[in-house]
Amino acid sequence: MAPKTTKAAIKDSLANLSQDKFAEFVEQLLDRRTPPKVRRSEVEGKSRLAVTNLLVSTFTESKAPQVVQEILRDIGCSDEADELAAETGGTTSQPGSCNNAGPSSGAAAGNQPAEEHFVDKHELELINRVSNVNPILDGLLKQQVIDREKYMAIRKMITSCDQIRAVYVSLQSGVKCKDIFYELVKKHEKFLFEELEKL
């Protein structure tokens, strides 16, 4: 099935939220510290369609899905975030979405070419070569990059390649999740990490 338009995918994601979760989503949107900021008057009492239009106009079509996925994960809606990533073609690294920072920075450098994140740059090597998956999954669960349901589903997968590939789907919510994964690989796959750092 062809990917939905960004606006349609975001609208459907918000439509799937309960009224309470939608209210929580709006509060998280208002609490974002990274610019551009959204004003309360722009979202308070507004419909899901109006909020969708605001998200796309504020964050652009390329960045809005990433922002929405990040907020959905923050409010415990990881499945909806994964679905949005899949529908907007966000299951793999894409120009203009998640490649806008290195492992310790969440900000894009103006009009400078964005530095590719370590986990995007070495995606293939990490999928094929990470073997110590369990402590990495434990860390991702503890830091709420994945929820318990996703954690259990990944643990049931037979090969470490499939497990890490599934982890990558959950990393599309933003740079913070990639930073956490980066630190876990650095801790639990020391020699592989050191080899990749030199490339």
PDB file of N, CA and C in Angstrom, residues 10 13-14 17 20-34 36 38 43 51 54-55 59 63-82 84 144 172-177:
ATOM      1  N   ILE A  10      -1.131  11.851   9.916  1.00  0.00           N
ATOM      2  CA  ILE A  10      -1.182  12.502  11.231  1.00  0.00           C
ATOM      3  C   ILE A  10      -2.627  12.622  11.705  1.00  0.00           C
ATOM      4  N   SER A  13      -3.764   9.350  12.979  1.00  0.00           N
ATOM      5  CA  SER A  13      -3.138   9.037  14.279  1.00  0.00           C
ATOM      6  C   SER A  13      -3.860   9.746  15.418  1.00  0.00           C
ATOM      7  N   LEU A  14      -4.172  11.010  15.215  1.00  0.00           N
ATOM      8  CA  LEU A  14      -4.864  11.776  16.259  1.00  0.00           C
ATOM      9  C   LEU A  14      -6.304  11.293  16.419  1.00  0.00           C
ATOM     10  N   LEU A  17      -6.821   8.476  18.928  1.00  0.00           N
ATOM     11  CA  LEU A  17      -6.613   8.736  20.352  1.00  0.00           C
ATOM     12  C   LEU A  17      -7.945   8.965  21.064  1.00  0.00           C
ATOM     13  N   ASP A  20      -9.116  11.770  26.277  1.00  0.00           N
ATOM     14  CA  ASP A  20      -8.110  12.047  27.313  1.00  0.00           C
ATOM     15  C   ASP A  20      -6.705  12.052  26.739  1.00  0.00           C
ATOM     16  N   LYS A  21      -6.416  11.065  25.868  1.00  0.00           N
ATOM     17  CA  LYS A  21      -5.086  10.978  25.274  1.00  0.00           C
ATOM     18  C   LYS A  21      -4.829  12.152  24.332  1.00  0.00           C
ATOM     19  N   PHE A  22      -5.876  12.586  23.630  1.00  0.00           N
ATOM     20  CA  PHE A  22      -5.719  13.736  22.739  1.00  0.00           C
ATOM     21  C   PHE A  22      -5.403  14.991  23.566  1.00  0.00           C
ATOM     22  N   ALA A  23      -6.093  15.135  24.706  1.00  0.00           N
ATOM     23  CA  ALA A  23      -5.816  16.274  25.591  1.00  0.00           C
ATOM     24  C   ALA A  23      -4.371  16.212  26.106  1.00  0.00           C
ATOM     25  N   GLU A  24      -3.923  14.995  26.423  1.00  0.00           N
ATOM     26  CA  GLU A  24      -2.546  14.801  26.884  1.00  0.00           C
ATOM     27  C   GLU A  24      -1.559  15.139  25.768  1.00  0.00           C
ATOM     28  N   PHE A  25      -1.916  14.747  24.540  1.00  0.00           N
ATOM     29  CA  PHE A  25      -1.073  15.049  23.374  1.00  0.00           C
ATOM     30  C   PHE A  25      -0.903  16.564  23.227  1.00  0.00           C
ATOM     31  N   VAL A  26      -2.017  17.288  23.340  1.00  0.00           N
ATOM     32  CA  VAL A  26      -1.975  18.748  23.193  1.00  0.00           C
ATOM     33  C   VAL A  26      -1.102  19.371  24.280  1.00  0.00           C
ATOM     34  N   GLU A  27      -1.219  18.882  25.506  1.00  0.00           N
ATOM     35  CA  GLU A  27      -0.395  19.415  26.601  1.00  0.00           C
ATOM     36  C   GLU A  27       1.092  19.177  26.344  1.00  0.00           C
ATOM     37  N   GLN A  28       1.423  17.967  25.863  1.00  0.00           N
ATOM     38  CA  GLN A  28       2.825  17.658  25.553  1.00  0.00           C
ATOM     39  C   GLN A  28       3.336  18.544  24.418  1.00  0.00           C
ATOM     40  N   LEU A  29       2.475  18.806  23.443  1.00  0.00           N
ATOM     41  CA  LEU A  29       2.842  19.688  22.330  1.00  0.00           C
ATOM     42  C   LEU A  29       3.168  21.085  22.854  1.00  0.00           C
ATOM     43  N   LEU A  30       2.353  21.569  23.786  1.00  0.00           N
ATOM     44  CA  LEU A  30       2.583  22.900  24.364  1.00  0.00           C
ATOM     45  C   LEU A  30       3.842  22.941  25.224  1.00  0.00           C
ATOM     46  N   ASP A  31       4.204  21.780  25.804  1.00  0.00           N
ATOM     47  CA  ASP A  31       5.363  21.731  26.701  1.00  0.00           C
ATOM     48  C   ASP A  31       6.689  21.532  25.974  1.00  0.00           C
ATOM     49  N   ARG A  32       6.643  21.346  24.657  1.00  0.00           N
ATOM     50  CA  ARG A  32       7.895  21.138  23.914  1.00  0.00           C
ATOM     51  C   ARG A  32       8.831  22.319  24.111  1.00  0.00           C
ATOM     52  N   ARG A  33      10.111  21.998  24.398  1.00  0.00           N
ATOM     53  CA  ARG A  33      11.082  23.069  24.609  1.00  0.00           C
ATOM     54  C   ARG A  33      11.792  23.456  23.323  1.00  0.00           C
ATOM     55  N   THR A  34      11.795  22.531  22.351  1.00  0.00           N
ATOM     56  CA  THR A  34      12.493  22.799  21.105  1.00  0.00           C
ATOM     57  C   THR A  34      11.634  23.664  20.191  1.00  0.00           C
ATOM     58  N   PRO A  36      10.172  25.259  16.647  1.00  0.00           N
ATOM     59  CA  PRO A  36       9.212  26.331  16.931  1.00  0.00           C
ATOM     60  C   PRO A  36       8.198  25.942  17.994  1.00  0.00           C
ATOM     61  N   VAL A  38       4.498  26.172  20.003  1.00  0.00           N
ATOM     62  CA  VAL A  38       3.071  26.307  19.700  1.00  0.00           C
ATOM     63  C   VAL A  38       2.406  27.037  20.859  1.00  0.00           C
ATOM     64  N   VAL A  43      -4.194  25.906  19.911  1.00  0.00           N
ATOM     65  CA  VAL A  43      -4.658  24.514  19.998  1.00  0.00           C
ATOM     66  C   VAL A  43      -5.811  24.301  20.976  1.00  0.00           C
ATOM     67  N   VAL A  51      -5.687  20.799  14.673  1.00  0.00           N
ATOM     68  CA  VAL A  51      -4.369  20.546  15.270  1.00  0.00           C
ATOM     69  C   VAL A  51      -3.442  19.913  14.231  1.00  0.00           C
ATOM     70  N   LEU A  54      -2.219  22.627  11.998  1.00  0.00           N
ATOM     71  CA  LEU A  54      -1.244  23.437  12.728  1.00  0.00           C
ATOM     72  C   LEU A  54       0.114  22.740  12.786  1.00  0.00           C
ATOM     73  N   LEU A  55       0.103  21.419  13.053  1.00  0.00           N
ATOM     74  CA  LEU A  55       1.350  20.659  13.129  1.00  0.00           C
ATOM     75  C   LEU A  55       2.119  20.725  11.814  1.00  0.00           C
ATOM     76  N   PHE A  59       5.615  22.721  11.707  1.00  0.00           N
ATOM     77  CA  PHE A  59       6.838  21.911  11.680  1.00  0.00           C
ATOM     78  C   PHE A  59       7.249  21.451  10.277  1.00  0.00           C
ATOM     79  N   LYS A  63       9.079  17.360   8.892  1.00  0.00           N
ATOM     80  CA  LYS A  63       9.400  17.237  10.316  1.00  0.00           C
ATOM     81  C   LYS A  63       8.199  16.879  11.194  1.00  0.00           C
ATOM     82  N   ALA A  64       6.985  17.210  10.753  1.00  0.00           N
ATOM     83  CA  ALA A  64       5.799  17.000  11.588  1.00  0.00           C
ATOM     84  C   ALA A  64       5.624  15.549  12.045  1.00  0.00           C
ATOM     85  N   PRO A  65       5.807  14.533  11.173  1.00  0.00           N
ATOM     86  CA  PRO A  65       5.630  13.153  11.650  1.00  0.00           C
ATOM     87  C   PRO A  65       6.577  12.803  12.786  1.00  0.00           C
ATOM     88  N   GLN A  66       7.814  13.286  12.719  1.00  0.00           N
ATOM     89  CA  GLN A  66       8.786  13.020  13.776  1.00  0.00           C
ATOM     90  C   GLN A  66       8.334  13.624  15.102  1.00  0.00           C
ATOM     91  N   VAL A  67       7.829  14.861  15.045  1.00  0.00           N
ATOM     92  CA  VAL A  67       7.348  15.533  16.256  1.00  0.00           C
ATOM     93  C   VAL A  67       6.162  14.769  16.850  1.00  0.00           C
ATOM     94  N   VAL A  68       5.225  14.378  15.985  1.00  0.00           N
ATOM     95  CA  VAL A  68       4.029  13.660  16.449  1.00  0.00           C
ATOM     96  C   VAL A  68       4.412  12.320  17.059  1.00  0.00           C
ATOM     97  N   GLN A  69       5.337  11.590  16.394  1.00  0.00           N
ATOM     98  CA  GLN A  69       5.774  10.293  16.934  1.00  0.00           C
ATOM     99  C   GLN A  69       6.413  10.456  18.311  1.00  0.00           C
ATOM    100  N   GLU A  70       7.223  11.483  18.453  1.00  0.00           N
ATOM    101  CA  GLU A  70       7.896  11.729  19.739  1.00  0.00           C
ATOM    102  C   GLU A  70       6.867  11.966  20.850  1.00  0.00           C
ATOM    103  N   ILE A  71       5.857  12.790  20.559  1.00  0.00           N
ATOM    104  CA  ILE A  71       4.836  13.082  21.559  1.00  0.00           C
ATOM    105  C   ILE A  71       4.003  11.835  21.857  1.00  0.00           C
ATOM    106  N   LEU A  72       3.644  11.085  20.821  1.00  0.00           N
ATOM    107  CA  LEU A  72       2.860   9.855  21.032  1.00  0.00           C
ATOM    108  C   LEU A  72       3.597   8.897  21.965  1.00  0.00           C
ATOM    109  N   ARG A  73       4.900   8.766  21.786  1.00  0.00           N
ATOM    110  CA  ARG A  73       5.665   7.877  22.678  1.00  0.00           C
ATOM    111  C   ARG A  73       5.693   8.422  24.104  1.00  0.00           C
ATOM    112  N   ASP A  74       5.817   9.751  24.205  1.00  0.00           N
ATOM    113  CA  ASP A  74       5.849  10.373  25.536  1.00  0.00           C
ATOM    114  C   ASP A  74       4.564  10.123  26.316  1.00  0.00           C
ATOM    115  N   ILE A  75       3.435   9.996  25.609  1.00  0.00           N
ATOM    116  CA  ILE A  75       2.155   9.780  26.305  1.00  0.00           C
ATOM    117  C   ILE A  75       1.761   8.304  26.320  1.00  0.00           C
ATOM    118  N   GLY A  76       2.711   7.425  25.952  1.00  0.00           N
ATOM    119  CA  GLY A  76       2.468   5.982  26.049  1.00  0.00           C
ATOM    120  C   GLY A  76       1.724   5.378  24.875  1.00  0.00           C
ATOM    121  N   CYS A  77       1.753   6.035  23.726  1.00  0.00           N
ATOM    122  CA  CYS A  77       1.060   5.518  22.534  1.00  0.00           C
ATOM    123  C   CYS A  77       2.085   5.059  21.493  1.00  0.00           C
ATOM    124  N   SER A  78       2.934   4.109  21.869  1.00  0.00           N
ATOM    125  CA  SER A  78       4.011   3.661  20.982  1.00  0.00           C
ATOM    126  C   SER A  78       3.485   2.979  19.731  1.00  0.00           C
ATOM    127  N   ASP A  79       2.393   2.222  19.858  1.00  0.00           N
ATOM    128  CA  ASP A  79       1.845   1.538  18.680  1.00  0.00           C
ATOM    129  C   ASP A  79       1.392   2.545  17.631  1.00  0.00           C
ATOM    130  N   GLU A  80       0.728   3.607  18.083  1.00  0.00           N
ATOM    131  CA  GLU A  80       0.281   4.648  17.160  1.00  0.00           C
ATOM    132  C   GLU A  80       1.483   5.338  16.512  1.00  0.00           C
ATOM    133  N   ALA A  81       2.552   5.532  17.312  1.00  0.00           N
ATOM    134  CA  ALA A  81       3.771   6.153  16.773  1.00  0.00           C
ATOM    135  C   ALA A  81       4.405   5.268  15.701  1.00  0.00           C
ATOM    136  N   ASP A  82       4.461   3.950  15.972  1.00  0.00           N
ATOM    137  CA  ASP A  82       5.022   3.012  14.990  1.00  0.00           C
ATOM    138  C   ASP A  82       4.195   3.002  13.711  1.00  0.00           C
ATOM    139  N   LEU A  84       2.327   5.411  12.549  1.00  0.00           N
ATOM    140  CA  LEU A  84       2.552   6.663  11.832  1.00  0.00           C
ATOM    141  C   LEU A  84       3.880   6.619  11.080  1.00  0.00           C
ATOM    142  N   GLN A 144      11.933   3.970  28.353  1.00  0.00           N
ATOM    143  CA  GLN A 144      10.635   4.192  27.696  1.00  0.00           C
ATOM    144  C   GLN A 144      10.740   4.498  26.203  1.00  0.00           C
ATOM    145  N   GLN A 172      12.467   5.887  15.312  1.00  0.00           N
ATOM    146  CA  GLN A 172      12.082   6.950  14.385  1.00  0.00           C
ATOM    147  C   GLN A 172      11.342   8.094  15.064  1.00  0.00           C
ATOM    148  N   SER A 173      11.094   7.980  16.373  1.00  0.00           N
ATOM    149  CA  SER A 173      10.359   9.057  17.035  1.00  0.00           C
ATOM    150  C   SER A 173      11.225  10.284  17.278  1.00  0.00           C
ATOM    151  N   GLY A 174      12.527  10.168  17.097  1.00  0.00           N
ATOM    152  CA  GLY A 174      13.348  11.361  17.263  1.00  0.00           C
ATOM    153  C   GLY A 174      14.753  11.076  17.732  1.00  0.00           C
ATOM    154  N   VAL A 175      15.523  12.142  17.799  1.00  0.00           N
ATOM    155  CA  VAL A 175      16.944  12.046  18.116  1.00  0.00           C
ATOM    156  C   VAL A 175      17.168  11.516  19.531  1.00  0.00           C
ATOM    157  N   LYS A 176      16.298  11.868  20.473  1.00  0.00           N
ATOM    158  CA  LYS A 176      16.487  11.437  21.866  1.00  0.00           C
ATOM    159  C   LYS A 176      16.524   9.913  21.966  1.00  0.00           C
ATOM    160  N   CYS A 177      15.622   9.244  21.236  1.00  0.00           N
ATOM    161  CA  CYS A 177      15.598   7.779  21.256  1.00  0.00           C
ATOM    162  C   CYS A 177      16.869   7.208  20.655  1.00  0.00           C
TER     163      CYS A 177
END
